[in-house]
Amino acid sequence: MTAAPGLAPGATLGVLGGGQLGRMFVHAAQRLGYRCIVLDPDPDSPAGRAAERHLRADYLDEQALDALALEADAVTTEFENVPARALRRLAERLPVAPTAGSVATCQDRALEKALFQRCGVPCAPHAVIDDEAALATAPDALLPGILKTAQLGYDGKGQRSVGSRRQIAEAWRELGAVRCVLERRLDLAFELSVVLARGAGGDELVSFSPFRNLHRDGILAVTLWPAPRMEVALAAAADAAARAIAQALDHVGVLCVEFFVDHSGTLYANEVAPRPHNSGHCTIDASDASQFDWQVRTLAGLPLPAPRMHSNAVMLNLLGDLWRDGVAPDWRSVLALPGAHLHLYGKAQARLGRKMGHLTLTASSATAAAALASEAAQRLGLPAW
């Protein structure tokens, strides 16, 4: 079952995963009057504490999955590394969006690359490295490159830069000699993403205009929306590519496609997230419908009107690095700025690289939003961009 037949507010929506994306989904669902139940093993999960009920169990715990299926009217997921097997089990008894097939494809970089090629969407030249033979025959044209684990890599994890055949072999073994994808390193000008939502059957498909993203150490640091200096043709190409990928996956729910753009202006698909995305957090404060509102609507089978952006926005990711010596940043200082929207995720322990929250600065113009964000970054001790 992949679609809920128009669940009215008052129904119970389930979510696999208890992190910040699940927490923001729960908040969006509760605003519409839905009850939420979260399945996550962490007893202190952000989403679990926000929901009406928290099942503290592993994602493959059959008893917990049966309890979730009994209580919920439809189920979604907040991250792509939830076992597809759990989604399949739940789908035997109630609507699940996204489907296990869509999630399984997005869990595997090699399957993603094959999907891009089927859709006619350009991606970086690459090769799958899954054994010694593939290692020996990897094309020299892919150097210099990046070796990435096919599964379980995110925020820069599971990746190694390689510049020679010897380094490919060393990196592959460092990564555990697991299935990997070797990509040629592109000469990047910038990165962007498209977030969309697709209803069951594909009759309704809406998207936000592209987001421009800056990463540091593989983790999203800054998002500007709308993407500045974006040519109309490039924005249209990114949107069309994201829509083609969603249709090919028969995806139901929110989906994000991340893209690279090189210095010649060529667009390359990088990866797909079958869920709301960090870069789409701007929509909470700058649009009349957020990506989490869309996630609720697609799961419940509600209408998807086109979004209306009402503010320009810059989003700053807030990592645990800002909690210096365990002391939280001076929130009063940044909240004194007009158009400052602070979102903290309720995580008790700050660690280096851990996403603790985000700060969105909104204004009537892109220039004003950028100026506010620069001032906020300075007050927080974040580097300029």
Coordinates of C-alpha atoms in Angstrom, one line a residue:
M1 CA 0.0 0.0 0.0
T2 CA 1.6 3.3 -1.0
A3 CA -1.1 6.0 -0.5
A4 CA -3.5 7.0 2.3
P5 CA -7.0 7.6 1.0
G6 CA -7.4 11.1 2.3
L7 CA -6.7 10.8 6.1
A8 CA -8.5 13.6 7.9
P9 CA -6.9 15.4 10.8
G10 CA -7.3 13.3 14.0
A11 CA -5.7 10.3 12.3
T12 CA -2.4 8.9 13.5
L13 CA 0.7 9.3 11.4
G14 CA 3.8 7.1 12.0
V15 CA 7.4 7.9 11.3
L16 CA 10.5 5.7 11.3
G17 CA 13.4 7.6 12.7
G18 CA 13.6 10.0 15.7
G19 CA 16.0 12.7 14.6
Q20 CA 15.4 16.4 13.8
L21 CA 13.7 15.7 10.5
G22 CA 11.2 13.5 12.3
R23 CA 10.8 16.1 14.9
M24 CA 9.9 18.8 12.3
F25 CA 7.5 16.3 10.6
V26 CA 5.8 15.7 13.9
H27 CA 5.4 19.5 14.5
A28 CA 3.9 20.0 11.0
A29 CA 1.5 17.1 11.5
Q30 CA 0.4 18.3 14.9
R31 CA -0.4 21.7 13.6
L32 CA -2.9 20.1 11.3
G33 CA -4.3 18.0 14.1
Y34 CA -2.7 14.7 13.5
R35 CA -1.5 12.4 16.3
C36 CA 2.1 11.0 15.8
I37 CA 3.9 7.9 16.7
V38 CA 7.6 7.5 16.3
L39 CA 9.7 4.3 16.1
D40 CA 13.3 4.9 17.1
P41 CA 15.7 3.0 19.4
D42 CA 17.0 6.2 21.1
P43 CA 15.2 6.8 24.3
D44 CA 15.9 10.5 24.1
S45 CA 15.2 11.0 20.4
P46 CA 14.1 14.5 19.4
A47 CA 11.1 13.3 17.4
G48 CA 10.2 10.7 20.1
R49 CA 10.0 13.5 22.7
A50 CA 7.8 15.6 20.4
A51 CA 5.3 12.9 19.4
E52 CA 2.3 11.6 21.3
R53 CA 3.9 8.1 21.4
H54 CA 7.4 6.8 21.1
L55 CA 8.1 3.1 20.4
R56 CA 11.7 2.6 21.6
A57 CA 12.9 -0.3 19.5
D58 CA 15.1 -1.3 16.6
Y59 CA 13.7 -0.6 13.1
L60 CA 13.6 -4.4 12.4
D61 CA 11.9 -5.3 15.7
E62 CA 8.9 -7.2 14.5
Q63 CA 6.9 -6.7 17.6
A64 CA 7.4 -2.9 17.4
L65 CA 6.7 -2.8 13.7
D66 CA 3.4 -4.7 14.4
A67 CA 2.5 -2.3 17.1
L68 CA 3.2 0.7 14.8
A69 CA 1.1 -0.9 12.0
L70 CA -1.7 -1.4 14.5
E71 CA -1.7 2.2 15.8
A72 CA -0.8 4.2 12.8
D73 CA -3.0 5.0 9.8
A74 CA 0.0 5.6 7.5
V75 CA 3.8 5.6 7.9
T76 CA 6.7 7.6 6.6
T77 CA 10.4 7.7 7.2
E78 CA 12.7 10.6 8.2
F79 CA 16.0 9.1 6.8
E80 CA 17.0 6.9 3.9
N81 CA 19.0 4.4 5.9
V82 CA 16.0 2.9 7.6
P83 CA 15.9 -0.8 6.5
A84 CA 13.8 -1.2 3.4
R85 CA 12.7 -4.5 4.8
A86 CA 10.9 -2.7 7.6
L87 CA 9.0 -0.5 5.1
R88 CA 8.0 -3.6 3.1
R89 CA 6.6 -5.3 6.3
L90 CA 4.6 -2.2 7.2
A91 CA 3.3 -1.8 3.6
E92 CA 1.6 -5.2 3.8
R93 CA -0.8 -3.7 6.3
L94 CA -1.1 0.1 5.8
P95 CA 0.0 2.9 3.4
V96 CA 3.7 3.7 3.5
A97 CA 5.3 6.6 1.7
P98 CA 8.0 6.6 0.4
T99 CA 8.0 3.0 -0.8
A100 CA 10.6 0.5 0.1
G101 CA 11.8 0.4 -3.5
S102 CA 12.4 4.2 -3.6
V103 CA 14.2 4.2 -0.3
A104 CA 16.4 1.2 -1.3
T105 CA 17.5 2.9 -4.5
C106 CA 18.5 6.1 -2.6
Q107 CA 20.4 4.0 -0.1
D108 CA 22.8 2.8 -2.8
R109 CA 25.0 5.2 -4.8
A110 CA 25.5 2.7 -7.6
L111 CA 21.7 2.3 -8.0
E112 CA 21.3 6.1 -7.9
K113 CA 23.9 6.5 -10.8
A114 CA 22.0 3.8 -12.8
L115 CA 18.8 5.7 -12.1
F116 CA 20.2 9.0 -13.4
Q117 CA 21.4 7.3 -16.5
R118 CA 18.0 5.7 -17.2
C119 CA 16.4 9.1 -16.7
G120 CA 18.9 10.8 -19.1
V121 CA 20.1 13.0 -16.2
P122 CA 23.9 13.7 -16.4
C123 CA 26.0 12.6 -13.5
A124 CA 29.8 12.4 -12.8
P125 CA 31.7 9.8 -14.8
H126 CA 32.1 6.8 -12.5
A127 CA 32.7 3.1 -12.0
V128 CA 31.5 0.6 -9.4
I129 CA 34.3 -1.0 -7.4
D130 CA 33.1 -4.1 -5.8
D131 CA 35.9 -6.6 -6.1
E132 CA 39.6 -6.9 -7.0
A133 CA 38.8 -7.3 -10.7
A134 CA 36.9 -4.0 -10.8
L135 CA 39.6 -2.4 -8.8
A136 CA 42.2 -3.5 -11.4
T137 CA 40.2 -2.2 -14.3
A138 CA 39.0 1.1 -13.0
P139 CA 39.5 3.7 -15.8
D140 CA 42.4 6.1 -15.5
A141 CA 40.1 8.8 -16.8
L142 CA 38.3 8.8 -13.4
L143 CA 41.4 10.3 -11.7
P144 CA 41.7 12.4 -9.8
G145 CA 38.5 11.2 -8.2
I146 CA 36.5 10.4 -5.0
L147 CA 35.9 6.9 -3.8
K148 CA 32.6 6.6 -1.9
T149 CA 31.0 3.7 -0.2
A150 CA 27.9 2.6 -2.1
Q151 CA 25.9 2.5 1.1
L152 CA 25.7 4.3 4.5
G153 CA 27.7 7.4 3.5
Y154 CA 26.4 10.9 4.3
D155 CA 27.7 14.3 5.4
G156 CA 31.1 13.5 3.9
K157 CA 31.4 10.1 5.7
G158 CA 32.6 7.0 3.8
Q159 CA 34.6 9.0 1.2
R160 CA 38.3 9.3 0.2
S161 CA 39.9 11.5 -2.3
V162 CA 42.2 9.6 -4.7
G163 CA 44.8 10.7 -7.2
S164 CA 46.4 7.5 -8.4
R165 CA 45.6 3.8 -8.9
R166 CA 47.6 3.0 -5.8
Q167 CA 45.5 5.4 -3.7
I168 CA 42.3 3.9 -5.1
A169 CA 43.4 0.5 -3.8
E170 CA 44.5 1.8 -0.5
A171 CA 41.3 3.8 0.0
W172 CA 39.1 0.9 -1.0
R173 CA 40.7 -1.3 1.6
E174 CA 40.5 1.5 4.2
L175 CA 36.8 1.7 3.6
G176 CA 36.5 -2.1 4.3
A177 CA 36.7 -3.4 0.7
V178 CA 33.0 -2.9 0.5
R179 CA 31.1 -2.0 -2.7
C180 CA 32.1 1.5 -3.7
V181 CA 31.6 4.1 -6.4
L182 CA 34.6 5.8 -7.9
E183 CA 33.6 9.3 -9.3
R184 CA 35.8 11.6 -11.3
R185 CA 36.3 14.8 -9.4
L186 CA 34.5 17.7 -11.1
D187 CA 35.7 21.3 -11.4
L188 CA 32.8 22.7 -9.4
A189 CA 31.4 26.2 -9.6
F190 CA 28.7 25.7 -7.0
E191 CA 26.1 23.2 -5.7
L192 CA 22.3 23.4 -5.7
S193 CA 19.4 21.3 -4.7
V194 CA 15.7 20.9 -5.7
V195 CA 13.1 19.8 -3.2
L196 CA 9.8 18.5 -4.5
A197 CA 6.7 16.6 -3.3
R198 CA 4.8 14.0 -5.4
G199 CA 1.4 12.6 -4.5
A200 CA 0.3 9.0 -5.1
G201 CA -0.1 8.3 -8.8
G202 CA 2.0 11.3 -9.8
D203 CA -1.0 13.5 -10.6
E204 CA 0.2 16.1 -8.2
L205 CA 3.9 17.2 -8.2
V206 CA 5.1 20.5 -6.8
S207 CA 8.6 21.8 -6.3
F208 CA 10.4 24.7 -4.7
S209 CA 12.8 26.8 -6.8
P210 CA 16.4 25.7 -6.4
F211 CA 18.5 26.2 -3.3
R212 CA 22.1 27.2 -3.5
N213 CA 24.3 25.3 -1.0
L214 CA 27.7 25.7 0.5
H215 CA 29.3 22.6 2.2
R216 CA 32.2 22.5 4.6
D217 CA 33.9 19.2 5.3
G218 CA 31.1 17.4 3.5
I219 CA 28.4 19.0 5.7
L220 CA 25.9 21.6 4.6
A221 CA 26.9 24.9 6.1
V222 CA 24.8 27.6 4.3
T223 CA 21.8 27.6 2.0
L224 CA 20.6 30.6 0.0
W225 CA 17.1 30.8 -1.3
P226 CA 16.2 31.6 -3.9
A227 CA 19.5 30.6 -5.4
P228 CA 21.4 33.8 -6.4
R229 CA 22.6 34.4 -9.9
M230 CA 20.7 31.4 -11.2
E231 CA 20.1 31.4 -14.9
V232 CA 16.5 30.6 -15.8
A233 CA 17.6 27.7 -18.1
L234 CA 19.7 26.1 -15.4
A235 CA 16.9 26.3 -12.8
A236 CA 14.5 24.8 -15.3
A237 CA 16.9 22.0 -16.1
A238 CA 17.4 21.1 -12.4
D239 CA 13.7 21.1 -11.8
A240 CA 13.0 18.9 -14.8
A241 CA 15.7 16.5 -13.8
A242 CA 14.4 16.2 -10.3
R243 CA 10.9 15.6 -11.5
A244 CA 12.1 12.9 -13.9
I245 CA 13.9 11.1 -11.1
A246 CA 10.8 11.3 -8.9
Q247 CA 8.6 9.9 -11.6
A248 CA 11.1 7.1 -12.4
L249 CA 11.2 6.1 -8.8
D250 CA 7.3 6.3 -8.6
H251 CA 8.2 8.2 -5.4
V252 CA 5.4 9.3 -3.1
G253 CA 6.4 12.0 -0.6
V254 CA 9.1 14.6 -0.4
L255 CA 12.3 14.1 -2.4
C256 CA 15.5 16.1 -2.7
V257 CA 18.0 15.9 -5.6
E258 CA 21.4 17.5 -5.0
F259 CA 23.2 18.8 -8.1
F260 CA 26.8 19.9 -9.0
V261 CA 27.3 22.7 -11.5
D262 CA 30.8 23.0 -13.1
H263 CA 32.4 26.1 -14.4
S264 CA 31.0 25.5 -17.9
G265 CA 27.5 25.6 -16.5
T266 CA 26.9 21.9 -16.9
L267 CA 24.5 20.3 -14.4
Y268 CA 25.3 16.9 -12.8
A269 CA 23.0 15.0 -10.4
N270 CA 24.9 14.0 -7.3
E271 CA 22.6 12.1 -5.0
V272 CA 18.9 11.8 -4.0
A273 CA 17.3 11.9 -0.5
P274 CA 13.8 10.3 -0.4
R275 CA 12.8 12.7 2.4
P276 CA 12.9 16.3 3.5
H277 CA 16.4 17.8 3.2
N278 CA 18.6 20.1 5.3
S279 CA 18.7 22.6 2.4
G280 CA 14.9 22.8 2.4
H281 CA 14.7 24.1 6.0
C282 CA 14.4 27.6 4.6
T283 CA 10.9 26.8 3.5
I284 CA 9.7 26.7 7.1
D285 CA 10.1 30.5 7.5
A286 CA 10.1 31.8 3.9
S287 CA 7.2 30.0 2.3
D288 CA 3.5 29.5 3.0
A289 CA 4.1 25.7 2.9
S290 CA 7.2 24.0 4.1
Q291 CA 8.8 20.7 3.0
F292 CA 7.4 19.1 6.2
D293 CA 3.9 20.3 5.4
W294 CA 4.3 18.6 2.1
Q295 CA 5.5 15.4 3.8
V296 CA 2.4 15.4 5.9
R297 CA 0.1 16.1 3.0
T298 CA 1.5 13.4 0.7
L299 CA 1.3 10.9 3.5
A300 CA -2.2 11.8 4.4
G301 CA -3.4 12.1 0.8
L302 CA -4.2 15.8 1.1
P303 CA -4.0 18.4 -1.8
L304 CA -0.6 19.9 -2.8
P305 CA -1.1 23.5 -4.0
A306 CA 1.8 25.2 -5.5
P307 CA 4.0 26.9 -2.9
R308 CA 4.2 30.7 -2.5
M309 CA 7.5 32.1 -1.3
H310 CA 7.0 35.3 0.8
S311 CA 10.6 36.0 1.9
N312 CA 14.2 35.7 0.8
A313 CA 16.2 33.5 3.1
V314 CA 19.6 32.3 4.2
M315 CA 20.0 29.3 6.4
L316 CA 23.0 28.6 8.6
N317 CA 23.5 25.1 9.9
L318 CA 24.4 25.0 13.7
L319 CA 26.8 22.2 14.5
G320 CA 28.0 21.1 17.9
D321 CA 31.3 22.9 17.2
L322 CA 29.5 26.1 18.3
W323 CA 29.0 24.7 21.9
R324 CA 32.6 25.6 22.9
D325 CA 33.6 24.0 26.2
G326 CA 30.0 22.8 26.5
V327 CA 28.6 26.3 26.6
A328 CA 25.8 27.2 24.2
P329 CA 26.2 30.2 21.9
D330 CA 24.8 33.6 22.8
W331 CA 21.3 33.1 21.3
R332 CA 20.1 36.5 22.6
S333 CA 22.7 38.2 20.3
V334 CA 21.4 36.5 17.1
L335 CA 17.7 36.7 18.1
A336 CA 18.2 40.5 18.4
L337 CA 18.5 40.6 14.6
P338 CA 15.2 41.2 12.6
G339 CA 14.1 38.2 10.6
A340 CA 16.1 35.7 12.8
H341 CA 14.4 32.3 13.2
L342 CA 16.1 29.9 15.5
H343 CA 15.4 26.2 15.3
L344 CA 17.0 24.0 18.0
Y345 CA 16.5 20.2 17.7
G346 CA 16.4 19.3 21.4
K347 CA 19.6 17.3 21.4
A348 CA 21.1 17.0 24.9
Q349 CA 24.8 16.5 23.9
A350 CA 26.7 18.7 21.5
R351 CA 29.4 17.0 19.5
L352 CA 31.7 18.1 16.7
G353 CA 29.9 17.9 13.4
R354 CA 26.6 17.1 15.0
K355 CA 23.6 19.0 13.7
M356 CA 22.1 20.8 16.7
G357 CA 19.9 23.2 14.9
H358 CA 19.7 25.8 12.2
L359 CA 19.2 29.6 12.0
T360 CA 17.2 31.1 9.1
L361 CA 17.4 34.8 8.3
T362 CA 14.6 36.2 6.3
A363 CA 14.2 39.6 4.5
S364 CA 12.3 41.2 1.7
S365 CA 15.4 41.0 -0.6
A366 CA 18.3 38.6 -1.2
T367 CA 20.8 41.3 -0.4
A368 CA 19.1 42.1 3.0
A369 CA 18.9 38.4 3.9
A370 CA 22.5 37.9 3.1
A371 CA 23.6 40.9 5.1
L372 CA 21.6 39.6 8.1
A373 CA 23.1 36.2 7.8
S374 CA 26.6 37.6 7.6
E375 CA 26.0 39.5 10.8
A376 CA 24.6 36.4 12.5
A377 CA 27.5 34.3 11.4
Q378 CA 29.9 36.9 12.8
R379 CA 28.1 37.0 16.1
L380 CA 28.2 33.2 16.3
G381 CA 31.8 32.9 15.3
L382 CA 31.0 31.1 12.0
P383 CA 33.3 31.7 9.0
A384 CA 32.2 34.0 6.2
W385 CA 31.2 32.6 2.8

